[in-house]
Short mmCIF file of C-alpha atoms and ligand atoms in Angstrom, two decimals:
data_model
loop_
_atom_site.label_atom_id
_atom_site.label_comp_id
_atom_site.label_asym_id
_atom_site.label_seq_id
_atom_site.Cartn_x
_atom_site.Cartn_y
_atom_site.Cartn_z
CA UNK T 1 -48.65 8.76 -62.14
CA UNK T 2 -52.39 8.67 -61.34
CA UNK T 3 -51.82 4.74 -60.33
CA UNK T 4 -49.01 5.76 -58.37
CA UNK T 5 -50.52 8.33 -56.25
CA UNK T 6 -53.94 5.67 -55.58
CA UNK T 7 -51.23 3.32 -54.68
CA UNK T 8 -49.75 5.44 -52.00
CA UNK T 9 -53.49 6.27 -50.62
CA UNK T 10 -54.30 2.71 -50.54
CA UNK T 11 -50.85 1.20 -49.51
CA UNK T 12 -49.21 3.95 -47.59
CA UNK T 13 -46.35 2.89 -49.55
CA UNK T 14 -44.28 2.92 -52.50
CA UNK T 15 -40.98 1.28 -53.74
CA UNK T 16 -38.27 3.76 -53.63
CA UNK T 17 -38.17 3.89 -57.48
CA UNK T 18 -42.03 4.74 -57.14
CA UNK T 19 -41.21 7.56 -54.76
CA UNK T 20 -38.63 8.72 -56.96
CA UNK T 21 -40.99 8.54 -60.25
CA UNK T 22 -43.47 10.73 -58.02
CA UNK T 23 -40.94 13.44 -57.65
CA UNK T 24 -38.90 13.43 -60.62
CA UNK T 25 -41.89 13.45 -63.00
CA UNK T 26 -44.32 15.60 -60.70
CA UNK T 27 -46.64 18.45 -62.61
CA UNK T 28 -49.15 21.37 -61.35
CA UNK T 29 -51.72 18.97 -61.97
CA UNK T 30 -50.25 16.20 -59.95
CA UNK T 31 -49.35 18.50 -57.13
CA UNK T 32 -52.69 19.37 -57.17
CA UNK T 33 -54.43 15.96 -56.89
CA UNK T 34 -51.70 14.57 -54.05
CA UNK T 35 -52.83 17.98 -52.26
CA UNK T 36 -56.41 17.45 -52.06
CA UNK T 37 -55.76 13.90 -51.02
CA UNK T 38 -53.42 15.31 -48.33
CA UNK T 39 -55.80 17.44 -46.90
CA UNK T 40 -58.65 15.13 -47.31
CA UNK T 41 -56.82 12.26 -44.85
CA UNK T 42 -55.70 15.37 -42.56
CA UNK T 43 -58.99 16.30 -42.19
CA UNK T 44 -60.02 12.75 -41.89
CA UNK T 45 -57.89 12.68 -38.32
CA UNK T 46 -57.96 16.36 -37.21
CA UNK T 47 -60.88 18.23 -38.96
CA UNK T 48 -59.99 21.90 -39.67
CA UNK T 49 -58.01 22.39 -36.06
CA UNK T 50 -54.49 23.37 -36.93
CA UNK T 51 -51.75 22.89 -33.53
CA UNK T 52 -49.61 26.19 -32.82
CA UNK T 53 -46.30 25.48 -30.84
CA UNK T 54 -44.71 28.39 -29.32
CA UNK T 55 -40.41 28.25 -29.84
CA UNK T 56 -38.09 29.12 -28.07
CA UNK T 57 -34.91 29.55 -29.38
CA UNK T 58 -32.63 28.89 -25.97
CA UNK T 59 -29.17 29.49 -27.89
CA UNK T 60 -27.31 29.74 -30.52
CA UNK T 61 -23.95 28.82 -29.40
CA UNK T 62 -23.02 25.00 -30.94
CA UNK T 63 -20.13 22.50 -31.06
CA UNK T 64 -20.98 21.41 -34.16
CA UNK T 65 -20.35 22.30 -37.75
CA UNK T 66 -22.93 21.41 -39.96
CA UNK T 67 -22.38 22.96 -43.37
CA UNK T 68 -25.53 24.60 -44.12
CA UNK T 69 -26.48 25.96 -40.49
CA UNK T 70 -25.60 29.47 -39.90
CA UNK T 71 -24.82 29.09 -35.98
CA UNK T 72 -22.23 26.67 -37.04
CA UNK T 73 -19.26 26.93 -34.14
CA UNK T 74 -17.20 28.36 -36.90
CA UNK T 75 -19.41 31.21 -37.71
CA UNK T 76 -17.22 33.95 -36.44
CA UNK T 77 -19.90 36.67 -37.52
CA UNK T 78 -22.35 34.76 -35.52
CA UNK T 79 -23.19 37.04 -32.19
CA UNK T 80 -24.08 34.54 -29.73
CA UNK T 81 -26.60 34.49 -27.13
CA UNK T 82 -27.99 32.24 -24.21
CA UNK T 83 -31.13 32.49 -22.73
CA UNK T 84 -31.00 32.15 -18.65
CA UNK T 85 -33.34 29.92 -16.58
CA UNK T 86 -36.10 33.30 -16.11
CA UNK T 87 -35.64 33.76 -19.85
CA UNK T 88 -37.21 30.73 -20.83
CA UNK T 89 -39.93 30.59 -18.09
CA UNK T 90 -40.87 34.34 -19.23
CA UNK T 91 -41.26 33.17 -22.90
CA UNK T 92 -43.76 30.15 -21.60
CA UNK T 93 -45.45 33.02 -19.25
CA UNK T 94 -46.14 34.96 -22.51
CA UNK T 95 -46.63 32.20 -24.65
CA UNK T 96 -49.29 30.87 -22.50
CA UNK T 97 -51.49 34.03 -22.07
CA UNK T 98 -51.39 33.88 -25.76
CA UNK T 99 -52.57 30.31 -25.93
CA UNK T 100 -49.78 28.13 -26.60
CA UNK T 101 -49.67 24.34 -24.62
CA UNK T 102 -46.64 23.45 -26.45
CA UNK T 103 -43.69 25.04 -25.62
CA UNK T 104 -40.51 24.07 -27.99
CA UNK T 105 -37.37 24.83 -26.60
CA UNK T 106 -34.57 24.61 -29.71
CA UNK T 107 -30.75 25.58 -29.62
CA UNK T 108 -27.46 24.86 -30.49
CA UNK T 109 -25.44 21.57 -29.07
CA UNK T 110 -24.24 23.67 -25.83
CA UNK T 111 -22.64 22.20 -22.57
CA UNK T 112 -24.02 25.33 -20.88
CA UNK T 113 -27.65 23.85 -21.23
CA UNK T 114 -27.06 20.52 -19.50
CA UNK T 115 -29.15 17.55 -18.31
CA UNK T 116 -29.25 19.77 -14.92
CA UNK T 117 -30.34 22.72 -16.41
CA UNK T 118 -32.71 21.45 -18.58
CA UNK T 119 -34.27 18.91 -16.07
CA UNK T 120 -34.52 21.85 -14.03
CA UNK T 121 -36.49 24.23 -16.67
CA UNK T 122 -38.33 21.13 -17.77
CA UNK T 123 -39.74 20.28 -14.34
CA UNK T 124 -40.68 24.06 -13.63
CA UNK T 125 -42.61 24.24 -16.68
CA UNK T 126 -44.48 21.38 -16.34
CA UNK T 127 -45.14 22.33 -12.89
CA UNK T 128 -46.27 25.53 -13.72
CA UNK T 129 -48.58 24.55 -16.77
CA UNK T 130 -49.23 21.04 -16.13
CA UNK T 131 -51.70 21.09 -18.65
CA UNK T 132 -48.55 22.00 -21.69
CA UNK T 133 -46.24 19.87 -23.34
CA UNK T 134 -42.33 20.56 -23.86
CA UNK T 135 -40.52 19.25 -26.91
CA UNK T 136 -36.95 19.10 -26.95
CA UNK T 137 -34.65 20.14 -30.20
CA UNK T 138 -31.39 20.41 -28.77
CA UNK T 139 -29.70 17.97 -30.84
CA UNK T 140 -27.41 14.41 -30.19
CA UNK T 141 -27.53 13.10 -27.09
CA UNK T 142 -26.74 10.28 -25.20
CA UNK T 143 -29.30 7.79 -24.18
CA UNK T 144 -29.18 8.57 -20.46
CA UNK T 145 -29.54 11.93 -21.29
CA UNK T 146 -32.61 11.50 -23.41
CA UNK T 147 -33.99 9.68 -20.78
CA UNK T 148 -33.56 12.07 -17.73
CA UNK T 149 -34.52 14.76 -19.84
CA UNK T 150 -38.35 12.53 -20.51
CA UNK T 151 -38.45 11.68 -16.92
CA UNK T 152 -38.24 15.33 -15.89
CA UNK T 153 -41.18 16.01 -18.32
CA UNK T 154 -40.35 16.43 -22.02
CA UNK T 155 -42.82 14.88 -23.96
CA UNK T 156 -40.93 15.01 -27.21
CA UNK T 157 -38.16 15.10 -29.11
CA UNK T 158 -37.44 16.88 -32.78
CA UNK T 159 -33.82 15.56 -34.40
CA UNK T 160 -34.50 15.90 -37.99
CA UNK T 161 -32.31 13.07 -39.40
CA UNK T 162 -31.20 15.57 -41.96
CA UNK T 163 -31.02 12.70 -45.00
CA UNK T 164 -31.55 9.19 -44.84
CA UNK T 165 -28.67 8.74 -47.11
CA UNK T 166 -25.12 8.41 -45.59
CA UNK T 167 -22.75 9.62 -48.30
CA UNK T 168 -24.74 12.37 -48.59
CA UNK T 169 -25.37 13.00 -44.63
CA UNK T 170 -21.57 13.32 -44.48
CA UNK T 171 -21.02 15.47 -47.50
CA UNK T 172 -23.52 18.21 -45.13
CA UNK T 173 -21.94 17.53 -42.09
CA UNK T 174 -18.14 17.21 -40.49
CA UNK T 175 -15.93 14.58 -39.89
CA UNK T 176 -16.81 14.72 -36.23
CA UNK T 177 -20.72 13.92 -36.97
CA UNK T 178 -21.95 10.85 -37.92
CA UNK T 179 -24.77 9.23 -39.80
CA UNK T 180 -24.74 6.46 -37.71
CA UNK T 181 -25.07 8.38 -34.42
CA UNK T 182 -27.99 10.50 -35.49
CA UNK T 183 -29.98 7.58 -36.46
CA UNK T 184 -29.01 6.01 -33.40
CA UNK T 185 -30.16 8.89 -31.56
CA UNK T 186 -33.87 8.60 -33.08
CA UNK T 187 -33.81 5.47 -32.40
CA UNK T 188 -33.32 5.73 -28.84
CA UNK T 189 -35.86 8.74 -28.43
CA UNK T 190 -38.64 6.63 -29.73
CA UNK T 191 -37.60 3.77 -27.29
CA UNK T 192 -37.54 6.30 -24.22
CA UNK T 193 -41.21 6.99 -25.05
CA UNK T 194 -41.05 10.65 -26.90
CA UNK T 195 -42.89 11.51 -29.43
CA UNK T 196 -40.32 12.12 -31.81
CA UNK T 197 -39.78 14.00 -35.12
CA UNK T 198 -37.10 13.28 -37.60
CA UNK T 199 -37.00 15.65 -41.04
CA UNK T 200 -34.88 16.80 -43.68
CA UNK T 201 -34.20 20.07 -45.51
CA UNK T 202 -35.33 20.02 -49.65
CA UNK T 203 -32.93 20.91 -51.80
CA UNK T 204 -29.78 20.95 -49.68
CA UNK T 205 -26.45 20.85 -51.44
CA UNK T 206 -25.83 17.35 -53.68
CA UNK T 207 -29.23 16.53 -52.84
CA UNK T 208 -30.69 14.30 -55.50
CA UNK T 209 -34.03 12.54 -56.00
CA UNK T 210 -32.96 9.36 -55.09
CA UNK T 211 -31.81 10.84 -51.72
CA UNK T 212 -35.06 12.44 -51.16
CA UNK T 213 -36.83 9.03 -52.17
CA UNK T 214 -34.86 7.76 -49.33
CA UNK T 215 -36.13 10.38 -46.98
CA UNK T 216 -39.87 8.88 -47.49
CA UNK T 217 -39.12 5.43 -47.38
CA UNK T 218 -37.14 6.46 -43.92
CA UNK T 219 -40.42 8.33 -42.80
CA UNK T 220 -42.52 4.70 -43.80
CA UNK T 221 -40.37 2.66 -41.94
CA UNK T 222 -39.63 4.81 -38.39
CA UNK T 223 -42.77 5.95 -38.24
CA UNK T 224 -42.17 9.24 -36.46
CA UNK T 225 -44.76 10.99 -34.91
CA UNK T 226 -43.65 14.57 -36.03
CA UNK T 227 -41.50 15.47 -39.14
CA UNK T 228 -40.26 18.60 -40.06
CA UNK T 229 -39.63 19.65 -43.82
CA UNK T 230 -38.41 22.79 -45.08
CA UNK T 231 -36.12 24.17 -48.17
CA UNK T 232 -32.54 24.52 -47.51
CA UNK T 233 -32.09 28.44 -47.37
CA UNK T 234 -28.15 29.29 -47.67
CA UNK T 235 -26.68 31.55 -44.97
CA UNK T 236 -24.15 34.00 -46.04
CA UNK T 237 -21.47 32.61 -43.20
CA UNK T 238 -21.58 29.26 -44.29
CA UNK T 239 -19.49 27.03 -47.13
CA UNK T 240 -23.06 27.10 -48.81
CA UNK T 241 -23.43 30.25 -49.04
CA UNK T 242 -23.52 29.98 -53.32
CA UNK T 243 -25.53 26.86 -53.57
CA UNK T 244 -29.66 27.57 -54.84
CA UNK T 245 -32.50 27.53 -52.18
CA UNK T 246 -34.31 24.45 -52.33
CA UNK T 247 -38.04 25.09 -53.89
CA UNK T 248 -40.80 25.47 -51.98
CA UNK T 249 -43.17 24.25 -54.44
CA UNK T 250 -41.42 20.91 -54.37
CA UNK T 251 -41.16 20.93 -50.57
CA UNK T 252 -45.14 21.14 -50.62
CA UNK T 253 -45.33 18.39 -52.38
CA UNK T 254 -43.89 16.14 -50.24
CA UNK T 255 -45.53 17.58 -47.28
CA UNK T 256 -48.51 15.95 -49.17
CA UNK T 257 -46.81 12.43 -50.20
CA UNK T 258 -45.53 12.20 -46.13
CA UNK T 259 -49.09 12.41 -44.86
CA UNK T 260 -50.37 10.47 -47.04
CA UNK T 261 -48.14 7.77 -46.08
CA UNK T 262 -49.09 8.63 -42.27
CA UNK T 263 -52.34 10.18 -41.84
CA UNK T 264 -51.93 11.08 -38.35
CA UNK T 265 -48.39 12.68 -38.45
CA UNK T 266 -47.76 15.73 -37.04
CA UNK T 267 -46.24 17.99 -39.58
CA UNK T 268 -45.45 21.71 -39.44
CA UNK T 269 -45.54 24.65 -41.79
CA UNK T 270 -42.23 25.35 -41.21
CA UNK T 271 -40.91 28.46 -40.83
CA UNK T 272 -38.33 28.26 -43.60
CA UNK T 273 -41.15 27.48 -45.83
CA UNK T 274 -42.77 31.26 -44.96
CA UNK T 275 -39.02 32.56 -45.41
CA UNK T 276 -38.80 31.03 -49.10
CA UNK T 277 -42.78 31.56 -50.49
CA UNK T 278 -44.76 34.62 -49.79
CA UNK T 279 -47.81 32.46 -47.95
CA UNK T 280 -45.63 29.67 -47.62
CA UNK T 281 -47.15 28.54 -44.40
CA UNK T 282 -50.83 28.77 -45.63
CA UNK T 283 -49.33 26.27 -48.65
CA UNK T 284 -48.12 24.31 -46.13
CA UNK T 285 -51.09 23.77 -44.81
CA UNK T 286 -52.72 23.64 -47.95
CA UNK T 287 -50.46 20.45 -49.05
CA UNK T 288 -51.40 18.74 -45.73
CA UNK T 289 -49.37 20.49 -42.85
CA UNK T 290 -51.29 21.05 -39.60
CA UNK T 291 -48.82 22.36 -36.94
CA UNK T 292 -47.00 25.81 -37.06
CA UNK T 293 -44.42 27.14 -34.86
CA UNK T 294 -44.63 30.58 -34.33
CA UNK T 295 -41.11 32.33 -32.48
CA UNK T 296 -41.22 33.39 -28.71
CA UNK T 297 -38.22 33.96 -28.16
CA UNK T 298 -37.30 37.34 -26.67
CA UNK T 299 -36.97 39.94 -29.18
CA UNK T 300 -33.66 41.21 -29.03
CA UNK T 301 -32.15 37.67 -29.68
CA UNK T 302 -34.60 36.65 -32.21
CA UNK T 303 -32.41 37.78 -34.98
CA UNK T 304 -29.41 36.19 -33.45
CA UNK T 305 -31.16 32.69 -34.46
CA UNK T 306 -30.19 32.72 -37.72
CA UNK T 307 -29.89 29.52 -39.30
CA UNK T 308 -30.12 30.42 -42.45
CA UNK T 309 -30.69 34.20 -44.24
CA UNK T 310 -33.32 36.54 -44.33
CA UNK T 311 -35.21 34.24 -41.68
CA UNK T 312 -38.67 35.60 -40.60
CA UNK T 313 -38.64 37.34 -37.43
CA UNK T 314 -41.26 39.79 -37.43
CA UNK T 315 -44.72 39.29 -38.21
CA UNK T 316 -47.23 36.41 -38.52
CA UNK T 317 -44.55 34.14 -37.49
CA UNK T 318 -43.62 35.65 -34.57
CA UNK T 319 -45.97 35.17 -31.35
CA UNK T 320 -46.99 37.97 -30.42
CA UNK T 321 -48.96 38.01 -33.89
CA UNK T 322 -50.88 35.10 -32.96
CA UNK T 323 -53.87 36.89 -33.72
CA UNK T 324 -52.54 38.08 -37.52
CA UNK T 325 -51.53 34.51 -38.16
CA UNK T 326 -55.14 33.06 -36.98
CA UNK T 327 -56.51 35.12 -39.47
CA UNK T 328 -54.33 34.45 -42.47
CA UNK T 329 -54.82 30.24 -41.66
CA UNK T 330 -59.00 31.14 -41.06
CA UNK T 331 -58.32 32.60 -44.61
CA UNK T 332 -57.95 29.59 -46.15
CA UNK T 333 -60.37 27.15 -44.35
CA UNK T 334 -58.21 26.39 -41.14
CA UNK T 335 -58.34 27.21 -37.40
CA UNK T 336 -55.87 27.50 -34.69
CA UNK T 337 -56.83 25.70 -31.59
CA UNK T 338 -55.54 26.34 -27.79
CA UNK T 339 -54.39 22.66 -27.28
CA UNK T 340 -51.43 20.82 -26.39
CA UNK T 341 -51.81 18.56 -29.82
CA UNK T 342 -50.52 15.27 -29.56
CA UNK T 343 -50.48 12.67 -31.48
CA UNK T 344 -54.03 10.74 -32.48
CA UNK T 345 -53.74 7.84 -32.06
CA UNK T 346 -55.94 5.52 -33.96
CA UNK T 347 -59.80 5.22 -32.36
CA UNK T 348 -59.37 8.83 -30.97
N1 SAH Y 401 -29.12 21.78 -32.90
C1 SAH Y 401 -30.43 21.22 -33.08
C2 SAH Y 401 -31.37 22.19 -33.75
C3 SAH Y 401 -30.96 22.51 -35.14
S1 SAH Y 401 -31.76 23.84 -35.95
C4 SAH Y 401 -30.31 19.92 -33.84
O1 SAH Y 401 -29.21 19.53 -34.23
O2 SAH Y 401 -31.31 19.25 -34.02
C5 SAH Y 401 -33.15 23.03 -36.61
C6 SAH Y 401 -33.11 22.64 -38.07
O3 SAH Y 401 -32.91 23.77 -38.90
C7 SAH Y 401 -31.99 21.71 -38.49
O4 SAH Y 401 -32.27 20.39 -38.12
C8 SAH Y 401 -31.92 21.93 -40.00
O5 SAH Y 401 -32.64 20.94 -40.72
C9 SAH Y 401 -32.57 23.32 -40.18
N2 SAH Y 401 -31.61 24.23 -40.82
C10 SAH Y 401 -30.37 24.55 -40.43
N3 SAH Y 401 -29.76 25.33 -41.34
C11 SAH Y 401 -30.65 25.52 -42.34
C12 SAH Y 401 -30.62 26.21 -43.59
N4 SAH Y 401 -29.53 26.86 -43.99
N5 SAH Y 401 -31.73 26.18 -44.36
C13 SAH Y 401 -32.83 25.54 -43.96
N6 SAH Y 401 -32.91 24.85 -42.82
C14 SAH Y 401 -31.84 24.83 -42.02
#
């Protein structure tokens, strides 16, 4: 194990058996070690600074049907809600007085927000705040689109990829979504020039090690510049509704094996991981996160956003907090900073 974990320090790298060894056979005391490694190479690239992006959850009215999201189309129970043009620009008017420069803007896969619309919002944020960045999470796209959406401004992209393993990709998602497509789609973001984030959910349904060893090596190879991991949380509305949450404690521990393998990723603290662990965000960062996304959306849709059960929406997590979160990260060692937070690139 010890040999395993200097090997991924030195190498960046690991077979996929070695990745799976790493998590099947992981203890306190190796979670421990591959922690304090995480959050020495963190520190290595971005000192104590931790990024805060401000989301906004646009919609949650989808075409899609993935099995474990609770604004699945399907989801009759699901009350649905878009935010309009002044909406979103309100959120970033907030958000910035409270010292967000990234402004996230995250929905469902809705016709409603087109390339038109969004090229529109895009352009009249980054006119406004020319000094913030917009990221993207609004799901497949095609090429063209991608690209008129970066031209109008968006500076990146977040399409978690879900799992790197196709037979298991399509025993989370419908017949009308494919594996192929969504790595197609990453593929293409990265050409247009965003920064772009893949990710996957721990412990999702039929998930096995050897999937999740596949999620790393996929992280090696693509070399995103942002990757989002959180446990799978079942949603009552959903044909998951009965399977386990996936654990926290192991999602940690990859946060630390994925930046060790890329020092200079951006990775969040997700939210999930706050829904699933009391603290779960200060572990996050603790294991080698150093981005979280606290919520501005308005607060009367907030709950509406539900993509999985009991999902935080009041509190540390939510903007308006900002100052109750800074505390709880200053509590263990970090510090939120008022920056857009890209990328460093090597020699910054
Ligand atoms: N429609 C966009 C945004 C999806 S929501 C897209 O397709 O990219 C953002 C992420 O939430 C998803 O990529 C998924 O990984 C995560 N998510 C959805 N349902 C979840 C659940 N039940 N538990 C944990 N995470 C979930």
């Amino acid at each position: 194990m010890f040999e395993l974990v200097e090997k991924l320090e030195k190498q960046r790298s690991l077979t996929l058996a070695e990745y799976e060894y790493l998590l099947e056979n992981r203890t306190d005391e190796i979670a421990g070690i591959l922690a304090q490694k995480a959050r020495q190479a963190r520190e290595a690239v971005y000192g104590k600074a931790v990024y805060i992006r401000g989301l906004i959850e646009v919609g949650n009215i989808c075409k899609n049907d993935c099995l474990y999201c609770g604004i699945r189309g399907s989801n009759k129970d699901c009350e649905r809600y878009r935010l309009t043009e002044n909406d979103i620009l309100s959120c970033c008017d907030n958000g910035y007085k409270l010292g967000f420069r990234t402004f996230v803007m995250q929905g469902g896969e809705d016709a409603y927000f087109n390339d038109d619309f969004m090229c529109g919002v895009i352009s009249k944020i980054k006119s406004k705040y020319p000094d913030c960045a917009v990221t993207l999470s609004l799901g497949e796209k095609s090429y063209e689109s991608y690209k008129r959406l970066f031209d109008a401004g968006a500076d990146r992209y977040l399409l978690r990829h879900e799992t790197a393993d196709k037979e298991h990709y399509e025993k989370l998602h419908p017949e009308s979504m494919s594996y192929e497509n969504r790595m197609e789609c990453l593929k293409n973001l990265k050409e247009i020039g965003y920064q772009t984030g893949c990710g996957f959910m721990v412990g999702s349904p039929y998930q096995t090690y050897a999937n999740l060893s596949k999620d790393l090596k996929f992280v090696e190879e693509f070399k995103p510049q942002m990757c989002g991991v959180g446990p799978f949380i079942p949603h009552k509305a959903t044909p998951f509704k009965d399977y386990p949450a996936g654990s926290a404690e192991l999602t940690c521990y990859i946060l630390s094996i994925i930046r060790l393998i890329q020092p200079r990723i951006l990775l969040p603290a997700t939210t999930a991981l706050g829904t699933a662990l009391q603290d779960g965000r200060e572990k996050g960062l603790l294991s080698g996160a150093n981005v979280v996304m606290p919520n501005l959306s308005p607060v009367e849709q907030r709950k509406k956003y539900e993509l999985y059960n009991n999902k935080l929406n009041t509190g540390a997590e939510a903007a308006e907090a900002v100052k109750a979160l800074a505390k709880k990260i200053e509590s263990v060692g970090y510090f939120i900073v008022t920056d857009r937070g890209d990328i460093k690139k090597e020699g910054n």
